[in-house]
CSV table of C-alpha atoms in Angstrom, one decimal:
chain,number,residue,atom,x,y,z
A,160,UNK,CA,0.0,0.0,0.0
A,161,UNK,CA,1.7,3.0,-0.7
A,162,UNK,CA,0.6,6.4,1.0
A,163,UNK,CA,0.6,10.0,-0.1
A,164,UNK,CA,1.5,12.8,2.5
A,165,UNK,CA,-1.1,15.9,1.6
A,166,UNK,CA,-4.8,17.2,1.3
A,167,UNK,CA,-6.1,13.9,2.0
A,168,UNK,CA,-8.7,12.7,-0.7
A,169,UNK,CA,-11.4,10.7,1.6
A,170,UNK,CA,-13.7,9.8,-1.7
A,171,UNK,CA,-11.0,7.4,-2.6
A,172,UNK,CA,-10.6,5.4,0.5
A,173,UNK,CA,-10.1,2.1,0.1
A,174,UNK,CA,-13.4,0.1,-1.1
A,175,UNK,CA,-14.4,-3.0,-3.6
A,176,UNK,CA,-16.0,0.0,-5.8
A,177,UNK,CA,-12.2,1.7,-5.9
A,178,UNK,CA,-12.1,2.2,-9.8
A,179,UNK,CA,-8.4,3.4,-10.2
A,180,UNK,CA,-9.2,4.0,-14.3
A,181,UNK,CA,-11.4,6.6,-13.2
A,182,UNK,CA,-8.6,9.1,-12.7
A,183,UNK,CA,-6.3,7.9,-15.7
A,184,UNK,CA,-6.1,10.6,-18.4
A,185,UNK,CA,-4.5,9.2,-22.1
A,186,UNK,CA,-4.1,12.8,-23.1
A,187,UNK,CA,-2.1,14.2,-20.6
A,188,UNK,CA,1.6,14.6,-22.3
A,189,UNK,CA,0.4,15.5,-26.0
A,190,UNK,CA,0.6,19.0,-25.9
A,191,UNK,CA,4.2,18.8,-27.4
A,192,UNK,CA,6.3,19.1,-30.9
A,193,UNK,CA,8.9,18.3,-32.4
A,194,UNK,CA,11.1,21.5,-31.5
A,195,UNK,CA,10.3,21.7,-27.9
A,196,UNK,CA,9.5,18.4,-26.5
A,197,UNK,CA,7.1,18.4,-23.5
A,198,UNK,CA,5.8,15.1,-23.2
A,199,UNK,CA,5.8,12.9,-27.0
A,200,UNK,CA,2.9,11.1,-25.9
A,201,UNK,CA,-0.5,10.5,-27.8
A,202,UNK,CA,-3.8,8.8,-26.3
A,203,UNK,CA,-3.2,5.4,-26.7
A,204,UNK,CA,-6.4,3.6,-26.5
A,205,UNK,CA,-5.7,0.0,-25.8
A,206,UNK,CA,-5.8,-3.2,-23.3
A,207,UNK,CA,-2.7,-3.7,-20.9
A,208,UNK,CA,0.2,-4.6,-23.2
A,209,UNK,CA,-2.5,-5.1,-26.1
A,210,UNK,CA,-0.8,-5.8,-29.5
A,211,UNK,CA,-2.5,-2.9,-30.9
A,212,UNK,CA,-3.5,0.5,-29.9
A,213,UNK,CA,-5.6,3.0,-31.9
A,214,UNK,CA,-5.4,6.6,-32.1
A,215,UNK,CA,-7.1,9.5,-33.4
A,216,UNK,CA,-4.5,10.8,-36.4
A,217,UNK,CA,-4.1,14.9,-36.3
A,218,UNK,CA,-0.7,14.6,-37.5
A,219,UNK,CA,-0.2,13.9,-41.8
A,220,UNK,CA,0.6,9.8,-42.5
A,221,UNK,CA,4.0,9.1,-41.3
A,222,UNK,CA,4.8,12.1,-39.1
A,223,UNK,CA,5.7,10.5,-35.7
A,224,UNK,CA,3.8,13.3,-33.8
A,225,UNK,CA,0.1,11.3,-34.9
A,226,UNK,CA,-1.7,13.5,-32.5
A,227,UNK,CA,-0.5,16.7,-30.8
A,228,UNK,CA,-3.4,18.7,-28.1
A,229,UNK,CA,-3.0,21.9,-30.2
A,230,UNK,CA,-4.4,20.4,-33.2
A,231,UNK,CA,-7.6,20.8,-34.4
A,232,UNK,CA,-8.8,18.3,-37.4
A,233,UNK,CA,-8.6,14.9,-36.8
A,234,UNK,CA,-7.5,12.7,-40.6
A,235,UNK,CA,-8.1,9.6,-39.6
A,236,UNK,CA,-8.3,6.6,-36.1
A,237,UNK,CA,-5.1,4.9,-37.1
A,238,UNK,CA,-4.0,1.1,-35.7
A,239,UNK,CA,-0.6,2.3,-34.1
A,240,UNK,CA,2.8,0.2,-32.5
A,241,UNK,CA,4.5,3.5,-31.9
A,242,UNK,CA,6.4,3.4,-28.9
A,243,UNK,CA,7.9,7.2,-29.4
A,244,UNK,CA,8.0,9.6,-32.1
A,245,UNK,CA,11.4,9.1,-32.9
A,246,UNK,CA,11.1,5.4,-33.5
A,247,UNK,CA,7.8,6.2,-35.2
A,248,UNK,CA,5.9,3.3,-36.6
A,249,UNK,CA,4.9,0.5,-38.3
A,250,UNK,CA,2.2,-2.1,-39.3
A,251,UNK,CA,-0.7,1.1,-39.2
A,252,UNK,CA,-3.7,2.1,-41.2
A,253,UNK,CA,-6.8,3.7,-40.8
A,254,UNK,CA,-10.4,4.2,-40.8
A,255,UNK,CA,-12.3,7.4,-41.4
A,256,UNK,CA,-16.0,8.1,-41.8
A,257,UNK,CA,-16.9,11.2,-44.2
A,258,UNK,CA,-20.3,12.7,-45.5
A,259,UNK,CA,-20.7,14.5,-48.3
A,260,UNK,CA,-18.3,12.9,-51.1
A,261,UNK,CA,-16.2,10.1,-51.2
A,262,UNK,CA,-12.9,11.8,-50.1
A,263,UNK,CA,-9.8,9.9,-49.7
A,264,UNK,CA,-6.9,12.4,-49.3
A,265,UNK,CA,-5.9,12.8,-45.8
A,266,UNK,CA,-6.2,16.9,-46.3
A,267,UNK,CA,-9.9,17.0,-48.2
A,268,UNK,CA,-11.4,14.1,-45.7
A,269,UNK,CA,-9.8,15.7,-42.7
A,270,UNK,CA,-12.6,17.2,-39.7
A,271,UNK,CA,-12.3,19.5,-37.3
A,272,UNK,CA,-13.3,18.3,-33.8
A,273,UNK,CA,-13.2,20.3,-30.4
A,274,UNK,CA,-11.9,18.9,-27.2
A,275,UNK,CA,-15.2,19.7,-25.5
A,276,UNK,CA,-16.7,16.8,-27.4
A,277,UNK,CA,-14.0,14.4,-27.0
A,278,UNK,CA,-13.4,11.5,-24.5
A,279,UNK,CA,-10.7,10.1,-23.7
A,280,UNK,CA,-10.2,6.9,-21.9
A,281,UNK,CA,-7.5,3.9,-22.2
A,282,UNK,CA,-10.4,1.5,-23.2
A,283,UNK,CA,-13.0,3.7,-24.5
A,284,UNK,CA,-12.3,7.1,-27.3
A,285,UNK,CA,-15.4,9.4,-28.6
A,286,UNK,CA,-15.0,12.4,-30.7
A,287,UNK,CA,-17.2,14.3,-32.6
A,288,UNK,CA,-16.4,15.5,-36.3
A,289,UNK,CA,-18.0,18.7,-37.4
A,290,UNK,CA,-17.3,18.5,-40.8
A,291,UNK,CA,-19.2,15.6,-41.4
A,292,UNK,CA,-21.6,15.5,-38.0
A,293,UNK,CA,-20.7,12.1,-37.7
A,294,UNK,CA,-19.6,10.6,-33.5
A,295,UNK,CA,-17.1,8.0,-34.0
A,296,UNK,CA,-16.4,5.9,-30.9
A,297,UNK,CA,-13.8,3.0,-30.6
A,298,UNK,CA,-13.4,-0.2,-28.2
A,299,UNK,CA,-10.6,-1.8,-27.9
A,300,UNK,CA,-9.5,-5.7,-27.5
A,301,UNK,CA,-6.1,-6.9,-27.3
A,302,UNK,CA,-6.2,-7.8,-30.8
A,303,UNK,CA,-9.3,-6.1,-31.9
A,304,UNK,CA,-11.6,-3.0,-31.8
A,305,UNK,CA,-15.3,-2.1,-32.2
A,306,UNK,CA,-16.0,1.2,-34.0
A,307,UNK,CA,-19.7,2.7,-33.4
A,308,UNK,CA,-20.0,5.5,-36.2
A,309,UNK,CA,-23.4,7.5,-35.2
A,310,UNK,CA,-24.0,9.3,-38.8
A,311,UNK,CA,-26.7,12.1,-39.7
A,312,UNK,CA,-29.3,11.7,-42.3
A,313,UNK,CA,-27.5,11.5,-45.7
A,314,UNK,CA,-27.7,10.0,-48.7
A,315,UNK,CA,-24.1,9.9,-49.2
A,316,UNK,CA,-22.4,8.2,-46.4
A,317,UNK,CA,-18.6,6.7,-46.5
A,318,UNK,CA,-16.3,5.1,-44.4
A,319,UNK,CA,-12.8,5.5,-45.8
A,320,UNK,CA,-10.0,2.4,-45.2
A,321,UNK,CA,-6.3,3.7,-45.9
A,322,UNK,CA,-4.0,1.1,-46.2
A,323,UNK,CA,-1.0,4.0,-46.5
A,324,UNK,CA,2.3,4.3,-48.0
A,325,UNK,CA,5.1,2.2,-49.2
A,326,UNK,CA,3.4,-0.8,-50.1
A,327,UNK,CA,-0.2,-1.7,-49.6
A,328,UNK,CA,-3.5,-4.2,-50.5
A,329,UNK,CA,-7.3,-3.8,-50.1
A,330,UNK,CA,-9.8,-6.0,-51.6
A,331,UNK,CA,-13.3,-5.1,-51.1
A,332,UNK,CA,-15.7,-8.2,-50.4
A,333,UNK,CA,-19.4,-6.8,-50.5
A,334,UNK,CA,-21.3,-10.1,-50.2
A,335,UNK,CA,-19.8,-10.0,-46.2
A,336,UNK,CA,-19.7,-6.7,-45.7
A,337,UNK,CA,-16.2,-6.9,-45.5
A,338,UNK,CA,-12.8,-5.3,-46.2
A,339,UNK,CA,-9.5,-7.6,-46.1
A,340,UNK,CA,-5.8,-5.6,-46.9
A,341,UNK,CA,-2.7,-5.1,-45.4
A,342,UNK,CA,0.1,-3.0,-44.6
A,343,UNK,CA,3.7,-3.0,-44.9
A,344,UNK,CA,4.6,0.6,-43.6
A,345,UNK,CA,7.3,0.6,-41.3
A,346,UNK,CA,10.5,2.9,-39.6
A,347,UNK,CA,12.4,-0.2,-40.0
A,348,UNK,CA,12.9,-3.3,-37.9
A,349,UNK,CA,11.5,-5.7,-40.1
A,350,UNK,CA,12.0,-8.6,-42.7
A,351,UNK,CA,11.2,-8.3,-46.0
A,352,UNK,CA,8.2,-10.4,-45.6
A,353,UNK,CA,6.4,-7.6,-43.3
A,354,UNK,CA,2.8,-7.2,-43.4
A,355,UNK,CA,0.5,-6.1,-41.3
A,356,UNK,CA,-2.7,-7.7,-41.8
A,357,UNK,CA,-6.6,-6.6,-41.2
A,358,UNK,CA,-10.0,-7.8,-41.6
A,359,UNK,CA,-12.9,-5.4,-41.2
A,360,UNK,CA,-16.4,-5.8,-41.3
A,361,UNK,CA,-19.6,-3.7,-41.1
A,362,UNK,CA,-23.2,-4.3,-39.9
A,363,UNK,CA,-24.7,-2.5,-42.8
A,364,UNK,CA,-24.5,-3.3,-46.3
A,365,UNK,CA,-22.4,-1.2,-48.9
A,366,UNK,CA,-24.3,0.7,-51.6
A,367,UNK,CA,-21.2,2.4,-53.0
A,368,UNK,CA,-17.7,0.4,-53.0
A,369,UNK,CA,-14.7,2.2,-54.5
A,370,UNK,CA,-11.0,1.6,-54.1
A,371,UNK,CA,-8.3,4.2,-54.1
A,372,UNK,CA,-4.6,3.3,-55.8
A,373,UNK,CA,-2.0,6.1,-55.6
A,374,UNK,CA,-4.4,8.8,-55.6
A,375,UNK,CA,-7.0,7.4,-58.5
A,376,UNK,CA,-10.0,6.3,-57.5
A,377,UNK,CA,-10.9,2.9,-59.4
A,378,UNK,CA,-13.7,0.5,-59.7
A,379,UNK,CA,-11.8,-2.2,-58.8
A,380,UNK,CA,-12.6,-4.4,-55.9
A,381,UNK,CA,-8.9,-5.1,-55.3
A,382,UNK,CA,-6.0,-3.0,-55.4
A,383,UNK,CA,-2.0,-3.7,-55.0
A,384,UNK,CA,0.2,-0.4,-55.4
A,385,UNK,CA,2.2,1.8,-53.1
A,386,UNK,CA,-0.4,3.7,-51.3
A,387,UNK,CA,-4.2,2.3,-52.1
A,388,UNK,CA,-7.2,2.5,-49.9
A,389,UNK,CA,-11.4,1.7,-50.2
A,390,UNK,CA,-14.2,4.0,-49.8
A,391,UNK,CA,-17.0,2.2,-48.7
A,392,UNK,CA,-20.9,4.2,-48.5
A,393,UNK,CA,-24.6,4.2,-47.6
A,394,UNK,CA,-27.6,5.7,-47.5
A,395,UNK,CA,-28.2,7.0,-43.4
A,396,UNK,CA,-30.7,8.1,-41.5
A,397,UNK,CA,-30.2,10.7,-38.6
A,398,UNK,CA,-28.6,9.1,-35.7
A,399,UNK,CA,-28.4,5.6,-37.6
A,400,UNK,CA,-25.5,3.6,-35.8
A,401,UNK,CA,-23.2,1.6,-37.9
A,402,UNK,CA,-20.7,-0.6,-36.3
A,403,UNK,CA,-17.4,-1.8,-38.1
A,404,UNK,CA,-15.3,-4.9,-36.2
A,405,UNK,CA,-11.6,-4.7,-36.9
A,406,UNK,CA,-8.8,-7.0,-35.8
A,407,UNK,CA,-4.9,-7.4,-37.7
A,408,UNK,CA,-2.1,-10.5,-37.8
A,409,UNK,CA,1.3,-9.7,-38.5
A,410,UNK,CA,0.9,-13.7,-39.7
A,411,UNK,CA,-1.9,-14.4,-42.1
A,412,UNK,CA,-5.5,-12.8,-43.3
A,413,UNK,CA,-6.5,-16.1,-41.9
A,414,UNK,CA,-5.0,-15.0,-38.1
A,415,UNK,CA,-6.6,-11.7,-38.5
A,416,UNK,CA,-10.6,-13.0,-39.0
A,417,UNK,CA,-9.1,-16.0,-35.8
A,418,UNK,CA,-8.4,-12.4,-33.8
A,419,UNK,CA,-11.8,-11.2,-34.6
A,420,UNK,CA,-13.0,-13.7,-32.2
A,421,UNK,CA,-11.6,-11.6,-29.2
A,422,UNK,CA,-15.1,-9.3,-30.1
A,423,UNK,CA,-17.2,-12.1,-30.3
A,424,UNK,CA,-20.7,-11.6,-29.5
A,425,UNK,CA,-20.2,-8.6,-27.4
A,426,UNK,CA,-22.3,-5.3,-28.1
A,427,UNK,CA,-20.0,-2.2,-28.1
A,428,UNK,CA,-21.5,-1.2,-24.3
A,429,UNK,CA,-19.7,-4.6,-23.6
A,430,UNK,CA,-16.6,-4.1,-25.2
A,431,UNK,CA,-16.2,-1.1,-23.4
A,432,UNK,CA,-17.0,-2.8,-20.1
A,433,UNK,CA,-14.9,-5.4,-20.1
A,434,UNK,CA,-11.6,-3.0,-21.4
A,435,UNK,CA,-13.0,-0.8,-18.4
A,436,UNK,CA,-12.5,-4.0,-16.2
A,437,UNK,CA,-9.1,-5.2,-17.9
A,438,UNK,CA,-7.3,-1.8,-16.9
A,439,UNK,CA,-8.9,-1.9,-13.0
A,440,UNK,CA,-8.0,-5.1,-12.8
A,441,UNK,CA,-3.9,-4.5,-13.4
A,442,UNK,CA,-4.2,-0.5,-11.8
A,443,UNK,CA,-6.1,-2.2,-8.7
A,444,UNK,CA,-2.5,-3.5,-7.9
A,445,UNK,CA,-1.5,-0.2,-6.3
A,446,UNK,CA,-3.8,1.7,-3.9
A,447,UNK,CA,-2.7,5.0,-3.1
A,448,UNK,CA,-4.6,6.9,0.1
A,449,UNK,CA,-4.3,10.7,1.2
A,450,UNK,CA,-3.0,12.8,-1.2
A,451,UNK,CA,-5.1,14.8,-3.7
A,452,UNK,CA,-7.2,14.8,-7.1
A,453,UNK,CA,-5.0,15.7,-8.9
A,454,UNK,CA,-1.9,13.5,-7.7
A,455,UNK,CA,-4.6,10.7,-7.8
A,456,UNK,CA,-4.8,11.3,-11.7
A,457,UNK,CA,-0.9,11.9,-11.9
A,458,UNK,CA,-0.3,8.5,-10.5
A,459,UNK,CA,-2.7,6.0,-12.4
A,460,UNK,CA,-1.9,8.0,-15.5
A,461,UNK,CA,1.7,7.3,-15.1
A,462,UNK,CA,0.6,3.9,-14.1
A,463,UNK,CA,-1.2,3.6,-17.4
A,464,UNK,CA,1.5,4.8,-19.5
A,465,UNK,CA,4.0,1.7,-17.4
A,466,UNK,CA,1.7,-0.9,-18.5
A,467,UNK,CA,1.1,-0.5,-22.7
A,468,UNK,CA,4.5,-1.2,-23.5
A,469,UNK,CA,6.4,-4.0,-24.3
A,470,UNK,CA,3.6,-4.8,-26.0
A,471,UNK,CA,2.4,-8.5,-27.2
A,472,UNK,CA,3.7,-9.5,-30.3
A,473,UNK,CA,2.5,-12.9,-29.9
A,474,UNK,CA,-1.3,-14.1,-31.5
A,475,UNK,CA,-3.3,-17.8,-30.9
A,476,UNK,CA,-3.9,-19.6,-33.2
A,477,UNK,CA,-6.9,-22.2,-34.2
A,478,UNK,CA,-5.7,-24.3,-32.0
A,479,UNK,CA,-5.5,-22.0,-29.3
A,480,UNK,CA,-1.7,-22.0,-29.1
A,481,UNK,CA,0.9,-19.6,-28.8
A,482,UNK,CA,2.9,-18.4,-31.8
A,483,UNK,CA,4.4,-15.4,-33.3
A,484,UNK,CA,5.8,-13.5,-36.3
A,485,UNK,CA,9.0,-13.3,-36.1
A,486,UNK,CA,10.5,-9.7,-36.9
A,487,UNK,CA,14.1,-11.1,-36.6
A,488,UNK,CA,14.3,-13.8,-39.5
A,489,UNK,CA,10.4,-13.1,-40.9
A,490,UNK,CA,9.4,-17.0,-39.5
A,491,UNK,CA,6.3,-18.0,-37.5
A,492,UNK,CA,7.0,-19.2,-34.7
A,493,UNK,CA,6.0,-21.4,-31.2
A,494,UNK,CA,6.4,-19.1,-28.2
A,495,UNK,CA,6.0,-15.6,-26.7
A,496,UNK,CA,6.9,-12.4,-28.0
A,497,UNK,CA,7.0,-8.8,-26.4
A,498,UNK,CA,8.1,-5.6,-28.5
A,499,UNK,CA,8.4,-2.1,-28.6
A,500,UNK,CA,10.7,-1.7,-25.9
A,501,UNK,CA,13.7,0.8,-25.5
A,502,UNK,CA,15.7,-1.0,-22.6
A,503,UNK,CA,18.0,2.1,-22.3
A,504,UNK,CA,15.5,4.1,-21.1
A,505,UNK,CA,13.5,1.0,-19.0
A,506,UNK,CA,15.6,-1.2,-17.4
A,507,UNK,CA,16.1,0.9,-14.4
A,508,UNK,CA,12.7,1.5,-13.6
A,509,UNK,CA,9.9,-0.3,-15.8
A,510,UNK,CA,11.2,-3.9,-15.5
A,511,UNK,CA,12.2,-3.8,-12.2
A,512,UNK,CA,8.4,-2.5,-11.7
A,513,UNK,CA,6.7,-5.2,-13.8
A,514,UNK,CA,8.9,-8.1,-12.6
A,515,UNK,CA,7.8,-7.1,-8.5
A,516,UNK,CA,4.1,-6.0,-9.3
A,517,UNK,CA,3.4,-8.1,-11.9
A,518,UNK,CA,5.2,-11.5,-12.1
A,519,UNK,CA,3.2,-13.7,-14.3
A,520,UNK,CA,3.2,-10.9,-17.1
A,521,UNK,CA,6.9,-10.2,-17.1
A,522,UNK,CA,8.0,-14.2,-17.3
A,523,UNK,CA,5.8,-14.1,-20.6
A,524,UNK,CA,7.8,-11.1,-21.5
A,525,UNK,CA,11.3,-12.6,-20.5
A,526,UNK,CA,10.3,-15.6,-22.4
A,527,UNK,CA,10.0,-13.5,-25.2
A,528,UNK,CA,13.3,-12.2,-24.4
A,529,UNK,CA,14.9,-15.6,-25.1
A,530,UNK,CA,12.8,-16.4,-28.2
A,531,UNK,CA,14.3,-13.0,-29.1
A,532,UNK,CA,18.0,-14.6,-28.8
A,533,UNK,CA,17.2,-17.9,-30.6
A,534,UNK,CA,15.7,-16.0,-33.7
A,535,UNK,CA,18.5,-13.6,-34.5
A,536,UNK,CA,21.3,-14.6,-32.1
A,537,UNK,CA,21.6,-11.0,-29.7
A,538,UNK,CA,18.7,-10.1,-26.8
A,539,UNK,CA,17.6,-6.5,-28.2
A,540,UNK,CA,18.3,-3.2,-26.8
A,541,UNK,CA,16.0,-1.0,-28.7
A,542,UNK,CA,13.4,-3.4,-30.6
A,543,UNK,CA,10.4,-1.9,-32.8
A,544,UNK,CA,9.2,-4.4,-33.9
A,545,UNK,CA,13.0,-6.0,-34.6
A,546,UNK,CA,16.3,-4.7,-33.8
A,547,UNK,CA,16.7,-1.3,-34.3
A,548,UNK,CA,20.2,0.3,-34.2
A,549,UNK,CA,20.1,2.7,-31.7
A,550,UNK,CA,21.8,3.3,-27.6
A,551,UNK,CA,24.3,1.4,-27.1
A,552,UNK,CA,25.4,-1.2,-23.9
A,553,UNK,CA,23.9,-4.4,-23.4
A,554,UNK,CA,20.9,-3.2,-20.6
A,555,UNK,CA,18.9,-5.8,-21.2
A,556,UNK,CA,20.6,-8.8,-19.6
A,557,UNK,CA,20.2,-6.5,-16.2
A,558,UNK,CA,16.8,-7.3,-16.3
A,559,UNK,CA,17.0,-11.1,-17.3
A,560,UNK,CA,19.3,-11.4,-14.3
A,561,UNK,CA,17.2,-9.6,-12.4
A,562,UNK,CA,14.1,-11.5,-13.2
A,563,UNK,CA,16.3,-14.5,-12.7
A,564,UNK,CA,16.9,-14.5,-9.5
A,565,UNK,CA,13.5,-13.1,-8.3
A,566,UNK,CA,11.7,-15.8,-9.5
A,567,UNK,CA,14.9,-18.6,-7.9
């Protein structure tokens, strides 16, 4: 238990109703740029160590920065596995909804939004676009998220997928509703093999289905070409709710619909509950008491930020085992795998904190750590999703030692 010294706080004493998320605040840190850097951080909405976050996209497709406070139009929610800006990232794409016209160019489809109308939360994001009066909201699994778009009365609806730069696929499969492509954007880290795969599928039928290729819109179904994207549409009614399910495998297309499952039948109110429950459940480790407010929000915010990375790398497949893509020799693999890690900066403080507070987590993530050694011969020092050459030492056996003999 640890205590605070100052204006004690008495509505958070120490109950079976203590909801440490409460006070958690993804936002705090983004008010920052490149010149003058203030905090580097962006509201990463996802599960404990989830294998991918989301984030709503102010900054232009491959700008590290992907959402600064001061900003005012949103471009896209992109899939992120950013650990900082100056790593940057890989495996992303997003989704957009627009009214109007079927826009795909991340200037023309771009809406401003006001913070007044937006929510924040590690397991549950809501903003409101003016442009297009459209409220998108987003759930996240580990795996997986549930958009709920709320859309006004149009006859021109559109949800826009962009696949993004430097090598990309969409096929568009109207008899399901569905959406299949994947990525291959990345800072670097990776084999040549590299994709980032993702299934998505709607509730509502498509009534207009166009794909994007370099610019050019195109009424092909499927598209292969540096930068290509789809523009789904409908006819909407005000306040008409369309949901969209999305999940992504670094292995297969195959992996991606198995990581679907992690929604399964769950309505969106669900999703949200059960994230909501997933971040008490790990926060609920530390109860502070006295203190005040606002220290109360510094604390589990920090606390929030210490438990998204390393993040899983690892899926299960159909037979409910573990495996992995391997972004050291481009193989799939038995066995866990953590990424996104910079040990340089961590090993003091992070690992020492996950291997006393949360045991069972960490010798996944140390497990990962050997895999790490079989597959390309060195443990890593900066890796995102690979090796990345950058800092220098060897920090990370400190913390296999150190997990070593706390678990003897």
């Amino acid at each position: 238990m640890l205590s605070w010294i100052g204006k004690p706080f008495s509505a958070l004493a120490s109950s079976d109703s203590f909801s440490p998320i409460d006070y958690v605040n993804p936002l705090i840190g983004s008010q920052s740029t490149y010149e003058l850097s203030t905090g580097n951080t962006y509201p990463a909405i996802a599960l404990p160590w989830g294998m991918n976050f989301w984030v709503p996209q102010t900054g232009k497709m491959g700008d590290g920065w992907a959402y600064t406070y001061t900003a005012n139009k949103i471009r896209g929610f992109k899939q992120t596995h950013q650990p900082s800006p100056w790593i940057n990232d890989y495996g992303q794409f997003s989704i957009m909804p627009v009214v109007g016209s079927p826009v795909f160019n991340e200037e023309k489809r771009a809406s401003w939004f006001s913070h007044k109308s937006e929510i924040s939360k590690p397991y549950y994001y809501k903003a409101y676009l003016a442009d297009h009066d459209v409220v998108t909201e987003i759930a996240p699994t580990e795996r997986a998220a549930m958009f709920r778009f709320t859309f006004p009365q149009n006859d021109s609806s559109f949800v826009v997928i962009d696949a993004f730069d430097k090598g990309s696929y969409i096929r568009i499969i109207p008899g399901e509703n569905k959406i299949i492509g994947y990525t291959t954007k990345n800072s670097g880290g990776v084999p040549d093999n590299f994709k980032n795969y993702f299934v998505i599928t709607f509730d509502k039928p498509f009534t207009y289905k166009y794909t994007f290729a370099d610019g050019a819109l195109k009424t092909a179904q499927e598209q292969t070409a540096d930068h290509v994207g789809a523009v789904i549409g409908f006819k909407t009614t005000k306040g008409e709710i369309v949901h969209a399910k999305v999940a992504s495998s670094f292995i297969s297309f195959e992996q991606a619909s198995l990581n679907l499952n992690e929604l399964g039948n769950d309505n969106f109110d669900q999703v949200v509950a059960k994230g909501k429950a997933a971040w008490n459940k790990v926060l609920n480790k530390i109860e502070v008491e006295g203190g005040s407010l606002d220290q109360y929000r510094t604390f589990y915010s920090c606390m929030y930020r210490s438990l998204l990375f390393p993040r899983k790398f690892y899926e299960l497949d159909a037979t409910g085992k573990i495996v992995h893509y391997s972004p050291f020799n481009g193989q799939v693999l038995p066995g866990y795998l953590y990424t996104d890690s910079g040990f340089w900066d961590t090993f003091r403080c992070l690992f020492p904190f996950l291997n006393l507070m949360y045991p069972s987590a960490n010798k996944e993530i140390q497990e990962g750590l050997i895999n790490v050694y079989k597959e390309s011969g060195f443990f890593p020092e900066w890796a995102s999703p690979g090796h990345r050459g950058c800092m220098v030492g060897n920090n990370s056996a400190s913390i296999l030692v150190d997990a070593y003999i706390e678990r003897r």
